[in-house]
């Protein structure tokens, strides 16, 4: 739930209708408000949709690069800790010596 941060099972529905103003929009918003739904902005043109898509793809690429860097770092650190200590190459790993 974006409002509370809790993990919940929810139903998803999408309502499409013509016109950004008018009684139909007011009725739909009133019903949505009554049920406490989360409303999300929708692009009003194909250019806005492409811009949003591009932004989200770049954001996803950045997050994936950060995740991969973190995973490489963790693997390097784990290898370092399980390797034998330099002063005792045939003995315990560094973590065991600690």
XYZ file of C-alpha atoms in Angstrom:
98
model
C 0.000 0.000 0.000
C 1.677 3.247 -1.048
C -0.010 5.130 1.780
C 1.148 2.877 4.640
C 4.065 0.955 3.115
C 2.506 -2.354 4.181
C 2.398 -5.334 1.845
C -1.228 -6.020 0.973
C -3.130 -8.010 -1.598
C -5.128 -5.641 -3.739
C -7.301 -5.686 -6.811
C -6.359 -3.530 -9.763
C -8.807 -1.955 -12.155
C -8.553 0.646 -14.878
C -11.311 2.964 -15.997
C -11.113 4.710 -19.370
C -13.508 7.410 -20.435
C -13.476 10.373 -22.756
C -13.204 13.873 -21.473
C -10.998 15.329 -18.776
C -13.863 17.290 -17.228
C -17.555 16.813 -16.673
C -20.060 14.848 -14.705
C -18.694 11.433 -15.749
C -15.262 12.279 -14.322
C -16.868 13.608 -11.136
C -18.891 10.404 -10.709
C -15.886 8.161 -11.281
C -13.764 10.153 -8.816
C -16.555 10.067 -6.234
C -16.840 6.267 -6.465
C -13.055 5.868 -6.314
C -12.846 8.127 -3.267
C -15.611 6.167 -1.543
C -13.613 2.954 -1.968
C -10.320 4.574 -0.922
C -8.510 3.691 -4.124
C -5.096 4.984 -5.128
C -5.258 7.173 -8.207
C -2.309 7.482 -10.565
C -1.683 10.063 -13.255
C -2.022 8.874 -16.823
C -0.209 10.544 -19.728
C -2.512 12.728 -21.771
C -0.545 12.373 -25.010
C 1.692 9.872 -26.747
C 4.656 12.251 -26.283
C 4.117 12.312 -22.527
C 3.813 8.518 -22.526
C 7.101 8.137 -24.452
C 8.847 10.605 -22.140
C 7.599 8.716 -19.065
C 8.628 5.396 -20.594
C 12.107 6.742 -21.351
C 12.454 8.159 -17.834
C 11.404 4.872 -16.229
C 13.756 2.835 -18.434
C 16.707 5.072 -17.506
C 15.788 4.833 -13.833
C 15.574 1.034 -14.081
C 18.983 0.862 -15.815
C 20.554 2.989 -13.061
C 19.055 0.822 -10.335
C 20.214 -2.351 -12.088
C 23.768 -0.960 -12.393
C 23.752 -0.074 -8.695
C 22.462 -3.543 -7.790
C 25.108 -5.248 -9.928
C 27.863 -3.115 -8.364
C 26.594 -3.980 -4.881
C 26.497 -7.697 -5.730
C 30.072 -7.575 -7.114
C 31.213 -5.787 -3.956
C 29.547 -8.347 -1.701
C 31.101 -11.242 -3.649
C 34.538 -9.641 -3.428
C 34.143 -9.099 0.319
C 32.908 -12.677 0.857
C 35.845 -14.105 -1.132
C 38.223 -11.986 0.929
C 36.754 -13.231 4.217
C 36.782 -16.939 3.329
C 40.306 -16.866 1.869
C 43.143 -17.952 4.154
C 44.871 -15.166 6.006
C 48.091 -14.004 4.269
C 50.156 -14.949 7.309
C 48.683 -18.485 7.390
C 48.057 -19.672 3.797
C 47.378 -23.283 4.786
C 45.223 -22.386 7.787
C 41.883 -20.911 8.606
C 40.065 -18.218 6.702
C 40.200 -14.648 7.942
C 36.685 -14.925 9.328
C 37.605 -18.042 11.301
C 40.684 -16.347 12.689
C 38.596 -13.445 13.970
